[in-house]
Every structure is written in C-alpha cells, then in structure tokens.
Amino acid sequence: MKNTFGNSVTVTLFGESHGEAVGAVLDGLAPGTPVDGEYIREKLTLRSARSDISTARSEKDEFKIVSGVKNGVATGTPVCIIIPNGDTKSADYGKTGFLARPGHADYTARCKYHGFEDRNGGGHFSGRITAALVAAGSICCRALEEKGIFIGTHISRAAGITDAPFGDIENDVKKLAKKPFPVLDDARGAEMHAAILKAKSELDSVGGVLETAVAGVPAGVGEPWFDTVEGLLSHALFSIPAVKGVEFGSGFGFADKKGSEANDPLENVGGKITHLSNNNGGVIGGITNGMPIVFRCAVKPTPSIARPQKTVDAVSGENGIIEIKGRHDPAIVHRAAFVVNAVAGLVVYDMLSGRFGTDFNAPKTEVQSI
Amino acid sequence: MKNTFGNSVTVTLFGESHGEAVGAVLDGLAPGTPVDGEYIREKLTLRSARSDISTARSEKDEFKIVSGVKNGVATGTPVCIIIPNGDTKSADYGKTGFLARPGHADYTARCKYHGFEDRNGGGHFSGRITAALVAAGSICCRALEEKGIFIGTHISRAAGITDAPFGDIENDVKKLAKKPFPVLDDARGAEMHAAILKAKSELDSVGGVLETAVAGVPAGVGEPWFDTVEGLLSHALFSIPAVKGVEFGSGFGFADKKGSEANDPLENVGGKITHLSNNNGGVIGGITNGMPIVFRCAVKPTPSIARPQKTVDAVSGENGIIEIKGRHDPAIVHRAAFVVNAVAGLVVYDMLSGRFGTDFNAPKTEVQSI
Amino acid sequence: MKNTFGNSVTVTLFGESHGEAVGAVLDGLAPGTPVDGEYIREKLTLRSARSDISTARSEKDEFKIVSGVKNGVATGTPVCIIIPNGDTKSADYGKTGFLARPGHADYTARCKYHGFEDRNGGGHFSGRITAALVAAGSICCRALEEKGIFIGTHISRAAGITDAPFGDIENDVKKLAKKPFPVLDDARGAEMHAAILKAKSELDSVGGVLETAVAGVPAGVGEPWFDTVEGLLSHALFSIPAVKGVEFGSGFGFADKKGSEANDPLENVGGKITHLSNNNGGVIGGITNGMPIVFRCAVKPTPSIARPQKTVDAVSGENGIIEIKGRHDPAIVHRAAFVVNAVAGLVVYDMLSGRFGTDFNAPKTEVQSI
Amino acid sequence: MKNTFGNSVTVTLFGESHGEAVGAVLDGLAPGTPVDGEYIREKLTLRSARSDISTARSEKDEFKIVSGVKNGVATGTPVCIIIPNGDTKSADYGKTGFLARPGHADYTARCKYHGFEDRNGGGHFSGRITAALVAAGSICCRALEEKGIFIGTHISRAAGITDAPFGDIENDVKKLAKKPFPVLDDARGAEMHAAILKAKSELDSVGGVLETAVAGVPAGVGEPWFDTVEGLLSHALFSIPAVKGVEFGSGFGFADKKGSEANDPLENVGGKITHLSNNNGGVIGGITNGMPIVFRCAVKPTPSIARPQKTVDAVSGENGIIEIKGRHDPAIVHRAAFVVNAVAGLVVYDMLSGRFGTDFNAPKTEVQSI
C-alpha cells in the first residue's frame, strides 16, 4: 500500500502537477452520503485562493466526479474525482541535468525513481495533489457535519505572531469555515499578513503552526496500540507537504508540565461525563474520550525562495548555485489549513465507519426493509 | 487491522498487565537474521531498570521465543515472543464500580469495551506491553546494525532541563546505547535526575522530550503520499503510552524560521551528495535523503500521582476524589527512550524490506543456489 | 502482511510442528463475545481425533489463552492462544542434506528460506498449525451461532465415493457438528472409510472434496470487486494444507449448465425474498443474497506415503529415492473438514464486523450508557 | 480496503457501466517499467472483440492514462487509467421499481446499497469494469514478459466441449496471446463456437472453464499461510464477474487420485531441479516450486437470457416475470480469458515486487549512481 490510506474507507491519490490531471479515488462511503458540489468547490477555493501572499495558478480547480455518485449522493461504490490540469506544458527533462531545489523533493525523488520521475512543477510531489485530497476529504467533512461532527483549523502561529487560542470550539470552528486566512483574532491575522508580506519583499518565506479541533466525535473510538487516533491522524497528516510535526493536546508543552497540571480531571455534569481540561486533546490510550480532538501541525516555510542557494545538479552531481525564478508563495500555512481539515475528515470518517459499520451515516430508506 | 502494524514486516501485540503474559508476533524477518538473546535482554533491562525514579516490577522480563527462531537465527516464519507475568494476582472488578484515574485510559477503555476490559494494572493499556515491543524491535535494531544502521535516543528535555544537542550522531548513538538514563551531557542528566526526585517528593511527576537519530538509512526510501517516512514512524510512535507529539528535524521550530534558514543546501563532497544542514530531519517529500533521520517525541508526565484528583466512577458515573496508592514512577521519559528505539527499528526494518525485498538482509548461503 | 489475515478482525498464526508451541492471535472480537473452552476443546478434538485412518499425535491439543479473555468472555483486545507441543525433540538438520518429500513443502521452503527453515516435522508448514486456526476460528463460530449463523462441512467425496448432498441445510449442519467423520449419509461414510483403509493397506492415500454451508448470513454483505465473499473465503481457505480448489454453488458444474438452468429465480414467499435454487452458492456479484453460502474445497491426497518415490536432496541437489517411514494418515479430508469450518467462521465474523461495526455481536450492557 | 487489491503493488477500480468512465489506479510499478499503449490496446480489443457470439458495445475502449507515465515508461507514481463511456444515457431509476435479473447482482446490490446504487447497465457490477482491469493488468503482463514470465489462458471447456490440454506451455502461451477465441485445438474451438451459436438461437447461454498457465516464475515466492500463491490469485480472480471456482493443478481432480499418483516427484536434470509432473500446479505449501503455475477458473453462463424468468421487483418485493430485451452474449468465457490473464499479471507482479523489492524490474540507469 503506497498512495492509498484508510481501513474501512480509503483514499487513493494520483496525478502530477503538469500532467493531464490530479485526482483521488474515495472508496467506502455509506450509500446515500450527500456529495455536494458547492461545498467541495468552496473548500477547493479556500485551499487555492489567490492573494498577495499566494500564487495559486490562475486556473480554477474544476473537478469532475466520474464515478460513484448519482442524484447528488454517493452510491456506495468508489468515487473517482478528477481535477484536470489546465496548464500542462511539459518538457522532457529526462536526460538533461537540473539543479535540485533545496527543501524540495527533487533530490529524494531522483534517488527513489532513478530519473524516471516527472519533474515538471514538482510532479507527483506538487502541492497541487492536495486539491484532490481536499475534494475527497470535503465529502467526508460534509457527511460528518450531518452527524454533528465539525472540523476547523486556525493559524495558531505564523511569522512569529501567535493567534488567540480556541475558546468555544464549536463556535470557533464554524467561524473559521469560510475565512481564507483562518485566524481567531483578526488583528493578529493582520499582523501575520503584514509579516508575510515583509518576508516576501525580502525574497524569503515563513513557516507556521496550524491548530485543529474536531468536535463531536463520541467517546470510545480508536485502538490501544498502532491504530490509535493519534497514530492514524498523524500518519495521514504527514502526507501534507511541509507538515513536519504533529502534536495532540498539550503536545510538546507536556515537557514542562507536572502530572498534577497535565491530567484531565473528570466530572459528571448533569449526567454527562466530561473532562475539566483537555490537555490530552480528546484522546487517551489511543481512544477518544468525548472531548474535542485537538492537534497542531508544524508547517515549514515554503522552500521555493528567490535567493541564491547552494545545491547540486541531480544528474551530474556537480555543485552549483540555484536561483528559483518566478513568483512564489511566501507562506502556505493558510492554504494548508484547509488540507488539514480535509485529511482529518477522511480519517475520522474512516474510524467511525470501522467502528460503527459501513452504513453508520447512511440515510434510512424504505428500500432497506426488503 | 488493529493491534498489528507494518506492511512487509509486521508486529502484533497482545497481553495484559496482570494476565498470563504479554507478547508479540514479529513476522517477515529475512531468513538467517540473527536473534540474539543477550542483545534483547540488554534492551529489556534498559527499559525496565529499577532505580529511585523508576518503580519497575521486581520481576525480571524473562522472555521466551516460542517460534520462528532456530540455531540463534530467524527461520523467516513468524517469531512469537512471550513475556510471562510473574505477578498475576487478578480480581474480578467487572461488576463493581471504580474511580477512573485521570490521564489514564480507564474511562476511554470503558467507553470502548463496555466494562469487559481487563482493568487490573491497566490491562492491555499497561506500559508493560512495551516490553514485548522492545523485544520485537530489538531484533530489528540488531539486524539493522549489521547493515550499518544505528538508532539512538536521548532525553532532550525533562523537568525543565535541556540536554546537549546531537553532535557527531553515529558516535552519540553508540554512546547512548548502554546508558539507563540516556543523555548526551551527564551534568545535565544529573540535574534532570535531581529535578525528577524533587517532583517525586512533591507527589508529582514530570514530562519530557526524547530526540532520536537513525543513522545510515540510504536515500530514496519512503513514499510521497501516506506511506511517507514521517507518516509510518509517527503512526507507530503514537502507540507508545504517553507520547503526544512527534516532530521531524526542526519540527515546530520551523514556525519561527524563514525559508532561507530552513532549506537544507546540498553539496557534493568528494563525490558524495550531502546536505549542509538537516532541518528536514533526513526526510524530504516523505522520502529519505541520506542524512540521519532525526525526530523528537513529546512525553507527557506519568499520570499516576499520589495527590487527590477529581474524577468519576466509571460504572456509576458518580463524582468522586481519587488518591492513587502505592509507589509510582515520577518520570518515564528515560524508559520510553528504549521503546522509541525499538519502534523506530521495527518501522525502518519494514520500510527496507518493502523497498529492497524480503531477503534484503539475509545472509548469503550456498543453499540459495539450488 | 504475511501470516495475518482479515480486515476488521484478524488472525495471525505462528509456530512449528516440533517447536515450543503453535498458536494464534485473534484480534478484533467484540467485547463480551463468549469464549467457551469446552466448545473450543470439542472442535480441537474433532480435528485431531485418532482412529485407524488418522495418526494424530497422542498428545492432547491442550491450549492456553494468555490474553484477551476475562471471566469467560472476550475483553475486546487481542486473544493469544498457545498450544504447547508436548513432543519437541528437535534436531539441527541445518547443514546436513535431506531428501525433499514429494508433494510436501520441503523443496519450496528451502527455496524461500535458504536452509534456515525449521524442517522438523514440517516446521511452520505442518498441519499442526491448523490446531491454532481451529481454536481461533471456533471462537468466531460460537459467536456466530448466537447470531443465528451456523457453519457445517461434510465429506462430499472421498476415495471415489460420493456422500448425499445437502438437504435441509440448517438441520444438516447441526447434525454434522459432532461427527468425527462428517458425512450426511452414514452408509456412504462407511464405504469411504473402507476405501481409505484399503488405500492405507496399499501404502497409499486418498483425496476428497469437502462441501460447506454457512446458513444465516444476511443479504448485502461483501464487496463487488476484490473483497468479494468468494475472494475473501478462498484467500483464507487456500491456506489450509492440501486444499487445491475452491468453488461456490455449482462451481465447475456451471461449465455444463445453460443460463436457463444456472440462474436462480427469485420469489417473494410470504413477504420474504428468497431464491428458488442456489446455483450461485449464496453469493452474487460478490455479495450475499440471503441464501446459505455453499462452497466446496478440493483436498489433495496426503503426500506422505510409504512407497518409494523419486526426489532430490534439497541441499546437494543430488537425485535419490525417498521412503517415508512411520505411520501416516491415509486421508486427512475428515480432519480438514473442521479446519474449513473454523476458517469460514473467521472470515464471516470479519465480514460482519466490517459491515456492521466492531460491536455487531456485543451484548448490551448498562455500562454502555455512561 | 474494498475495491483495492495488492500489497506492494495495488490496483483500485472505479466506474459504472453508464457513468462518465470506468478506470483503475495502478500503484507501485517500478520506475522505468514500459507502458506500451499498443500492447494495452491489443489486450483491450481481445477482451471486447465483437462477433456473432459477443455483443460488446460498438464504442472502442479508448483509454487515457492521466498520471504516472512519462516518455512511455512508468515514473513509479500511481498510474490512473480512464476509459470514458461513449454511451452514457442514464436514467433516474432511484424511486421506481424494477425487476431484479436472476443471476445478476441487482438484488444483492439493492440489499447492500439500499437503492442508491447506479443500476444503469449493471452500474459498478458491469463487466465493463473489467476493461480497466485489463488495461492495468496488461502493463504488469508486459513487464513480466521482459523478465521471462509469460501468462496465457485457453478455453478448457465450453458448451460441453473440451479443448486439448496444455502441452509445451511456453509455446502454447505465446500462441494463445493473439487469439480472440483462445483454444489450443482449433477444431475443438470451432465445435465450441457452433454450440454457443446453438445456445444463442435457443435464447440461452453457456458456461465454461478457463485454464491458465504462468510460466517463468522462480521458486520460493509466496507465503505458507494466508498470503499463499493460491490465496492471493483466487482472491483477485473471484472478482471477475461469473468466475465461481478456482482450482490449482489437479484441483478437484485430486478427489479421485491416490497419493502415489498425485505427488510430483523431483529430479535434478542437468543441474536444474525440476518436477516430473505438475499436479500441484506450480505451488506447494503456498510457495512456487519453479514449475508453471497452472490454474482453472469456472465461468458461469451469462445470466442475461431472453427467456422469461421468475423474479421479484427489487423495490416493492412483488413477484413478477422478467424478459430481458436486447442482444446478449451467449458466452463470455472467451472474453473472460483475457481478464484472467490481466488479473494473474497483477497478482504475480505484486508478489515479485514484495519478494524482491519495488525496483525488481527497474531498468539499470546511470542516474542511480548519484
């Protein structure tokens, strides 16, 4: 299993940046799951929104669903989503040398694929593949919303500036859903934006931290070893280009906590068991405890910068200096936020399908009774 | 797939803290892989070493290999390792109420297993299961060493004190291999130790950060999406009780870095391609780049503390105050270090077996030629 | 994944014929699933029953469950079953030559494991491993019975004699449950028995066909491609040593049928949809149709026979003549019948767990409500 | 995992008969594997060839490869193959009743998908999906040929007539490669053809048996339990619509064999170990023995026949009589032969990739040396 993820529900990615198309096959949706084109389009637009800090291609992410959907709902068979590449100028670089871009997968791809890889625009490593991931994940997110499960991500930190923390999570998550630059405190967001523009003017880029909450998942989901909630989520999240760290709840902050500060006391509040704090990020022993699942992803600065950098020619191995031309994103943290939501949606939907069966969110129909 | 992990090489865990035994089945070893009892025993001892900051059971972790090994080497068929529990006093708590220990899996287990779970000593959630993980992983680590791949972990931070960073990684890793309290700077280690004892005297516990290096993995291993090196490692690492964060290279530190600081320039040094820094922790685009794989795990403070804590009865749901009796580990970060090594060994061995075939480390034999 | 099978529920096998033990890890049982030692013992006895046509070792298949069961029910965590080998005399054949037994895995094992395999008594290829499979599968069979699903197998043909076909399947299945030589027509059974004894007297062995019915599986289980009911069952069934063919419903008999004879007409009988025939063996398009699942397994004659046979030395490659000493089973078809039941139980339980969720057969408990 | 198959190399199927397209994602090819459009087209044509016994749609199976191929070779990343449906007239049958076609998946699909399934032309159950399977599998077959592994299938029996058996397998396989009605004895083929036309004139259809040989696979591939060669092949083969039985070597014929006739003696012939017969079909103990892998698939008669048949309305459950209109294939056994080859190619390629590593058939390149 390589470019496929999931147990009960799986997603398979394909495509290259300058190839014919990128896409995904999403398999295992409950029959009758709504597949809402407007919702998907909205999420794709948030992922790719153009602005003074994003150089998304001008082409729109027009997607086509070529299977598995009828009358606006999933049939239950595999859903193949195709996002054609409008701009497919392609060159045969196969035999000519090229300077590997530091921080990009040019060199590692060469080591793995021996020169047969498609280098154009990053090929299969391009962030463009995440459009397919967002399309597939959005179907899951939308279905989870019908079950009362909401997922949202804010830019917790970027360019040295920290956003406000989550407060009322359900509310916060809903507010974040439509913000192309998703922050909880707009003033901090404006500061981040300015700092990103400054980095851009210096021909540089910035990294950041994304914080995500998944509200509404019932307690008792996940496994004690290996297929823990944290393990499954992190496995998928590390696919997102530039994600280099994943932490749950207090995460690395636990290093400076005492047990007496870190444990989450329980309380029965009016017949409902709750936790008085959420240092564990909604997961204990690999299993959900009914609190929101809260995690953070570290996002490295966009590696494409205009400054001269030392590198080697990936074919000849000779030393050289690369100066990457063209416009580049000085930050991708805001765009990655929507990819994180989609990935979380896929993983949570898969876990619930495994736990409660493949019809867990299927609408009731009379037809079932025959 | 629940308590099993791996693609080409898999490990399956079983057992409960106060049951008959804990153990693991390790499947997919190349035939002829040495299985060195002394080596395994040494790693088990490091994991469980008793001291003034560890309350490991007095019983020794005596393991038995009941299959898959003959004449000191793997046959190639599944290796089942059994670690009997010397101390199996067990009670039937099934129908009586009990106070869920905050920070432990008592409540989440109840939500998932509906009261049928074995609660004694944490049951299947017990850190004792990691003894089986260490035994299985040690076989992989030992085999990797023969291929020039070395894995080591130090306590990067604990109780507010920071160890020296990795310097000469290969050397550092070898030095760490036999230290029960694995630090690079012994003076810092002594400070940590003192701070842990202080927490203990306050009936409290501390968390920490572990930093691990895997030296010697060739470039070109891993997949661009989903089965990335980071994804596979983190998936398995989050199984280790108390691990709540995993980051690679600069990890969360990327948030405050510029692209010009974060990218790792390449250089041809005497015919060998190398990187001039290792902010990416040896992995770019999900694939190894030939630099050491470097990652850090956040470890939460031991949840068992003697102080009174608010909680609920996991059966009746009534509110109560728990005071956990007995001696408890004021820190587990030093013991977890050896579990991290074992898990890393399992994952790296699996990746190499998938990439280079199931005989990738099999000794050459004349028998092969018929 | 090698010696592990299943999606939602998995079984992992380990052990060698003359090693310490054989065993299985069964993971994914619903918490509260009864684990009935008497039931398992009964099935193990049927598998290994000694008689004039079976040379089962005199040792009893005493099994120990070392994890995952408490108070007679599954906790929901992995169940490890160990069946110790009473008779573990073992030799180091590693460097000496030996004649490969025709029809056995001696030569193929040597090609795969390069001489590191355990040859004693067939090692990991021994039929003895099926004891572990029967123990694990029996737990599933017992649980399925509580859901109204019954599995039974008869010797459809052996030594040239054909048993009566299934009639009233539910009844037939229950009758077969306790017969060590499971046939529907006892007179035919006696003829088979006599023919097997004759083969034995001629230092030879016989093959046969087993026919299995699984009654009570609801319609709508299985997948259209790859994880079809037929695909999952056959995948597992071909693990049983000596099984060389699997067919569903009319199977190879379809070759001589017309469509007008082969299609199974449907009828609504008093509000319940049924099929007027069952040529498709309960599965159409990979999915159950509510009729009993009926399949047949071809079983090859026991390869160990006393007659001289041409072969080669598996180490030196030199030609030779082998005469296998000792008593040997002139037939294993009757013993294999109980392995088939167990395997079918595992696969059906796994499919239902995937389809209806991991609690599909969990008893209702008050504890669930907190 | 549902509509995905494979371990190291996977194929994922999608599409509906009258939807936008059918297709497959093939992941895990060694970089540099030739992807030969002509070869694929030839196999697609053989699968769909129109004649007096086949009613393949008039549309050509024009396929597009939208990812994973550059300059005529695989890059090593997922290959997505799209076969657009020229003829996509579609109706919304969702709420109206319809008579389930006996022998088809209409009723089982309804039970599984609750009426959300796409019924047009069989939807996701249509034989048309096998075009995608053939396209993907052909890439593997072509690559295997470069390694000296050849796969071929003949119609062993159809409409009561039996073809000649395999003789010189390598030669036979090559002869079969271009025959749209693949038989070894053309006179028998003509008889079969006539018998099929007779069935057609009687508004009926016929079944058959396909026999396949895979020549050139080295000894030592496969696993002793679960991932046996037989288990993996049968798992995938049962996906092919109408396949209802799979047997290896003597298969069900073993029932009437003695051990002395069934065992395959070994002999060293000029330094090469061979077997003097191939009753085991090239696999013993789940592992290849170096002989050709030989298996047979039972193919049921095409269920669509023009005669009136009893059935029920799949929505209302009311009884009715169906008369299926239009032209229908009186036999599909000849077309299925090419699907079997493709599936065998996929499985064998996957097994070799797992055994010998993901580069097992990658061309040597200078680029590898950096």
mmCIF file of N, CA, C and O in Angstrom, chain B residues 31 75-77 359 367-368 370, chain C residues 98 100-101 104-120 122-126 314, chain D residues 219-224 266 275 283-289 355:
data_model
loop_
_atom_site.group_PDB
_atom_site.id
_atom_site.type_symbol
_atom_site.label_atom_id
_atom_site.label_comp_id
_atom_site.label_asym_id
_atom_site.label_seq_id
_atom_site.Cartn_x
_atom_site.Cartn_y
_atom_site.Cartn_z
ATOM 1 N N PRO B 31 15.078 -14.685 6.397
ATOM 2 C CA PRO B 31 15.656 -15.908 6.959
ATOM 3 C C PRO B 31 17.150 -15.714 7.215
ATOM 4 O O PRO B 31 17.851 -15.146 6.378
ATOM 5 N N THR B 75 14.074 -18.117 11.211
ATOM 6 C CA THR B 75 13.822 -19.037 10.112
ATOM 7 C C THR B 75 13.160 -18.311 8.943
ATOM 8 O O THR B 75 13.193 -18.788 7.821
ATOM 9 N N GLY B 76 12.512 -17.186 9.246
ATOM 10 C CA GLY B 76 11.763 -16.455 8.230
ATOM 11 C C GLY B 76 10.265 -16.555 8.460
ATOM 12 O O GLY B 76 9.484 -15.834 7.837
ATOM 13 N N THR B 77 9.849 -17.428 9.351
ATOM 14 C CA THR B 77 8.429 -17.568 9.699
ATOM 15 C C THR B 77 8.172 -16.781 10.994
ATOM 16 O O THR B 77 9.104 -16.315 11.637
ATOM 17 N N ASP B 359 14.444 -10.462 1.415
ATOM 18 C CA ASP B 359 15.772 -11.011 1.729
ATOM 19 C C ASP B 359 16.821 -9.916 1.893
ATOM 20 O O ASP B 359 18.020 -10.222 1.874
ATOM 21 N N VAL B 367 23.129 -22.652 -0.033
ATOM 22 C CA VAL B 367 21.864 -23.337 -0.257
ATOM 23 C C VAL B 367 21.013 -22.594 -1.271
ATOM 24 O O VAL B 367 20.268 -23.181 -2.040
ATOM 25 N N GLN B 368 21.163 -21.271 -1.303
ATOM 26 C CA GLN B 368 20.371 -20.476 -2.231
ATOM 27 C C GLN B 368 20.525 -20.923 -3.676
ATOM 28 O O GLN B 368 19.656 -20.706 -4.491
ATOM 29 N N ILE B 370 20.610 -23.804 -5.203
ATOM 30 C CA ILE B 370 19.900 -24.915 -5.874
ATOM 31 C C ILE B 370 18.619 -24.409 -6.528
ATOM 32 O O ILE B 370 18.049 -23.445 -6.130
ATOM 33 N N PHE C 98 19.117 -33.571 2.973
ATOM 34 C CA PHE C 98 17.923 -34.380 3.233
ATOM 35 C C PHE C 98 17.133 -34.476 1.935
ATOM 36 O O PHE C 98 17.166 -33.575 1.085
ATOM 37 N N ALA C 100 13.947 -34.220 -0.187
ATOM 38 C CA ALA C 100 12.677 -33.494 -0.160
ATOM 39 C C ALA C 100 11.533 -34.466 -0.401
ATOM 40 O O ALA C 100 11.583 -35.268 -1.345
ATOM 41 N N ARG C 101 10.509 -34.403 0.451
ATOM 42 C CA ARG C 101 9.374 -35.302 0.279
ATOM 43 C C ARG C 101 8.472 -34.774 -0.834
ATOM 44 O O ARG C 101 7.956 -33.654 -0.726
ATOM 45 N N HIS C 104 5.223 -32.379 -0.529
ATOM 46 C CA HIS C 104 5.384 -31.551 0.673
ATOM 47 C C HIS C 104 6.132 -30.265 0.322
ATOM 48 O O HIS C 104 6.680 -30.136 -0.774
ATOM 49 N N ALA C 105 6.186 -29.354 1.297
ATOM 50 C CA ALA C 105 6.806 -28.057 1.060
ATOM 51 C C ALA C 105 8.307 -28.059 1.320
ATOM 52 O O ALA C 105 8.914 -26.988 1.395
ATOM 53 N N ASP C 106 8.916 -29.232 1.442
ATOM 54 C CA ASP C 106 10.347 -29.269 1.783
ATOM 55 C C ASP C 106 11.187 -28.465 0.792
ATOM 56 O O ASP C 106 12.052 -27.674 1.173
ATOM 57 N N TYR C 107 10.915 -28.697 -0.483
ATOM 58 C CA TYR C 107 11.731 -28.035 -1.512
ATOM 59 C C TYR C 107 11.389 -26.544 -1.627
ATOM 60 O O TYR C 107 12.274 -25.696 -1.723
ATOM 61 N N THR C 108 10.102 -26.208 -1.614
ATOM 62 C CA THR C 108 9.729 -24.792 -1.757
ATOM 63 C C THR C 108 10.184 -23.988 -0.532
ATOM 64 O O THR C 108 10.601 -22.836 -0.667
ATOM 65 N N ALA C 109 10.109 -24.596 0.647
ATOM 66 C CA ALA C 109 10.589 -23.914 1.857
ATOM 67 C C ALA C 109 12.079 -23.611 1.721
ATOM 68 O O ALA C 109 12.546 -22.520 2.045
ATOM 69 N N ARG C 110 12.809 -24.603 1.226
ATOM 70 C CA ARG C 110 14.246 -24.423 1.044
ATOM 71 C C ARG C 110 14.518 -23.262 0.065
ATOM 72 O O ARG C 110 15.404 -22.443 0.295
ATOM 73 N N CYS C 111 13.723 -23.157 -0.990
ATOM 74 C CA CYS C 111 13.922 -22.085 -1.971
ATOM 75 C C CYS C 111 13.612 -20.724 -1.367
ATOM 76 O O CYS C 111 14.229 -19.718 -1.706
ATOM 77 N N LYS C 112 12.663 -20.687 -0.471
ATOM 78 C CA LYS C 112 12.263 -19.402 0.119
ATOM 79 C C LYS C 112 13.130 -19.029 1.318
ATOM 80 O O LYS C 112 13.471 -17.872 1.511
ATOM 81 N N TYR C 113 13.440 -20.017 2.149
ATOM 82 C CA TYR C 113 14.115 -19.716 3.412
ATOM 83 C C TYR C 113 15.600 -20.088 3.406
ATOM 84 O O TYR C 113 16.278 -19.971 4.426
ATOM 85 N N HIS C 114 16.071 -20.579 2.278
ATOM 86 C CA HIS C 114 17.515 -20.779 2.081
ATOM 87 C C HIS C 114 18.157 -21.699 3.107
ATOM 88 O O HIS C 114 19.351 -21.557 3.403
ATOM 89 N N GLY C 115 17.422 -22.600 3.680
ATOM 90 C CA GLY C 115 18.013 -23.551 4.606
ATOM 91 C C GLY C 115 17.870 -23.147 6.067
ATOM 92 O O GLY C 115 18.244 -23.908 6.960
ATOM 93 N N PHE C 116 17.341 -21.953 6.319
ATOM 94 C CA PHE C 116 17.150 -21.542 7.714
ATOM 95 C C PHE C 116 15.828 -22.041 8.278
ATOM 96 O O PHE C 116 15.568 -21.904 9.473
ATOM 97 N N GLU C 117 14.963 -22.583 7.419
ATOM 98 C CA GLU C 117 13.662 -23.062 7.884
ATOM 99 C C GLU C 117 13.828 -24.217 8.872
ATOM 100 O O GLU C 117 14.808 -24.939 8.826
ATOM 101 N N ASP C 118 12.828 -24.352 9.748
ATOM 102 C CA ASP C 118 12.794 -25.478 10.687
ATOM 103 C C ASP C 118 12.125 -26.647 9.967
ATOM 104 O O ASP C 118 10.948 -26.594 9.646
ATOM 105 N N ARG C 119 12.901 -27.689 9.708
ATOM 106 C CA ARG C 119 12.366 -28.815 8.944
ATOM 107 C C ARG C 119 11.654 -29.855 9.796
ATOM 108 O O ARG C 119 10.904 -30.686 9.270
ATOM 109 N N ASN C 120 11.897 -29.820 11.100
ATOM 110 C CA ASN C 120 11.394 -30.899 11.953
ATOM 111 C C ASN C 120 9.879 -31.037 11.843
ATOM 112 O O ASN C 120 9.137 -30.125 12.213
ATOM 113 N N GLY C 122 7.956 -30.865 9.474
ATOM 114 C CA GLY C 122 7.285 -29.941 8.551
ATOM 115 C C GLY C 122 7.347 -28.494 9.004
ATOM 116 O O GLY C 122 6.939 -27.590 8.284
ATOM 117 N N GLY C 123 7.854 -28.291 10.221
ATOM 118 C CA GLY C 123 8.051 -26.937 10.718
ATOM 119 C C GLY C 123 6.788 -26.097 10.686
ATOM 120 O O GLY C 123 5.729 -26.519 11.161
ATOM 121 N N HIS C 124 6.889 -24.916 10.109
ATOM 122 C CA HIS C 124 5.767 -23.977 10.062
ATOM 123 C C HIS C 124 4.732 -24.406 9.019
ATOM 124 O O HIS C 124 3.643 -23.839 8.945
ATOM 125 N N PHE C 125 5.061 -25.398 8.208
ATOM 126 C CA PHE C 125 4.133 -25.880 7.179
ATOM 127 C C PHE C 125 3.278 -27.034 7.690
ATOM 128 O O PHE C 125 2.401 -27.516 6.985
ATOM 129 N N SER C 126 3.549 -27.449 8.913
ATOM 130 C CA SER C 126 2.868 -28.631 9.457
ATOM 131 C C SER C 126 1.368 -28.404 9.601
ATOM 132 O O SER C 126 0.916 -27.310 9.962
ATOM 133 N N ALA C 314 17.606 -31.838 -0.998
ATOM 134 C CA ALA C 314 17.303 -30.408 -1.079
ATOM 135 C C ALA C 314 18.530 -29.540 -0.851
ATOM 136 O O ALA C 314 18.500 -28.350 -1.127
ATOM 137 N N ALA D 219 11.149 -20.260 -8.214
ATOM 138 C CA ALA D 219 10.743 -20.964 -6.997
ATOM 139 C C ALA D 219 10.994 -20.081 -5.779
ATOM 140 O O ALA D 219 11.892 -19.236 -5.786
ATOM 141 N N GLY D 220 10.161 -20.260 -4.736
ATOM 142 C CA GLY D 220 10.405 -19.552 -3.480
ATOM 143 C C GLY D 220 9.587 -18.298 -3.290
ATOM 144 O O GLY D 220 9.887 -17.480 -2.423
ATOM 145 N N VAL D 221 8.513 -18.124 -4.054
ATOM 146 C CA VAL D 221 7.659 -16.937 -3.928
ATOM 147 C C VAL D 221 6.316 -17.351 -3.326
ATOM 148 O O VAL D 221 5.720 -18.336 -3.767
ATOM 149 N N GLY D 222 5.816 -16.594 -2.354
ATOM 150 C CA GLY D 222 4.546 -16.917 -1.697
ATOM 151 C C GLY D 222 4.773 -17.136 -0.217
ATOM 152 O O GLY D 222 5.917 -17.209 0.248
ATOM 153 N N GLU D 223 3.684 -17.242 0.522
ATOM 154 C CA GLU D 223 3.771 -17.409 1.968
ATOM 155 C C GLU D 223 3.092 -18.699 2.396
ATOM 156 O O GLU D 223 2.169 -19.160 1.721
ATOM 157 N N PRO D 224 3.512 -19.279 3.498
ATOM 158 C CA PRO D 224 2.917 -20.566 3.908
ATOM 159 C C PRO D 224 1.459 -20.458 4.373
ATOM 160 O O PRO D 224 0.697 -21.401 4.196
ATOM 161 N N LEU D 266 10.569 -35.165 -7.759
ATOM 162 C CA LEU D 266 11.578 -34.178 -8.177
ATOM 163 C C LEU D 266 12.733 -34.891 -8.867
ATOM 164 O O LEU D 266 13.032 -36.046 -8.573
ATOM 165 N N HIS D 275 10.343 -30.884 -11.542
ATOM 166 C CA HIS D 275 9.377 -31.871 -11.069
ATOM 167 C C HIS D 275 8.927 -32.683 -12.272
ATOM 168 O O HIS D 275 8.755 -32.129 -13.363
ATOM 169 N N VAL D 283 2.685 -24.836 -7.271
ATOM 170 C CA VAL D 283 2.654 -24.259 -5.920
ATOM 171 C C VAL D 283 2.549 -25.381 -4.897
ATOM 172 O O VAL D 283 1.635 -26.202 -4.975
ATOM 173 N N ILE D 284 3.466 -25.416 -3.961
ATOM 174 C CA ILE D 284 3.370 -26.376 -2.851
ATOM 175 C C ILE D 284 3.604 -25.618 -1.552
ATOM 176 O O ILE D 284 4.525 -24.801 -1.449
ATOM 177 N N GLY D 285 2.740 -25.861 -0.563
ATOM 178 C CA GLY D 285 2.864 -25.146 0.707
ATOM 179 C C GLY D 285 2.666 -23.654 0.530
ATOM 180 O O GLY D 285 3.183 -22.855 1.312
ATOM 181 N N GLY D 286 1.948 -23.257 -0.500
ATOM 182 C CA GLY D 286 1.669 -21.836 -0.735
ATOM 183 C C GLY D 286 2.747 -21.119 -1.508
ATOM 184 O O GLY D 286 2.608 -19.934 -1.826
ATOM 185 N N ILE D 287 3.828 -21.834 -1.843
ATOM 186 C CA ILE D 287 5.042 -21.230 -2.404
ATOM 187 C C ILE D 287 5.335 -21.850 -3.759
ATOM 188 O O ILE D 287 5.180 -23.058 -3.943
ATOM 189 N N THR D 288 5.799 -21.026 -4.686
ATOM 190 C CA THR D 288 6.113 -21.545 -6.023
ATOM 191 C C THR D 288 7.254 -22.559 -5.967
ATOM 192 O O THR D 288 8.183 -22.419 -5.171
ATOM 193 N N ASN D 289 7.157 -23.574 -6.865
ATOM 194 C CA ASN D 289 8.219 -24.589 -6.911
ATOM 195 C C ASN D 289 9.014 -24.530 -8.211
ATOM 196 O O ASN D 289 9.814 -25.415 -8.488
ATOM 197 N N ARG D 355 8.488 -9.586 -2.892
ATOM 198 C CA ARG D 355 9.564 -10.543 -2.583
ATOM 199 C C ARG D 355 10.937 -9.967 -2.889
ATOM 200 O O ARG D 355 11.884 -10.150 -2.120
#
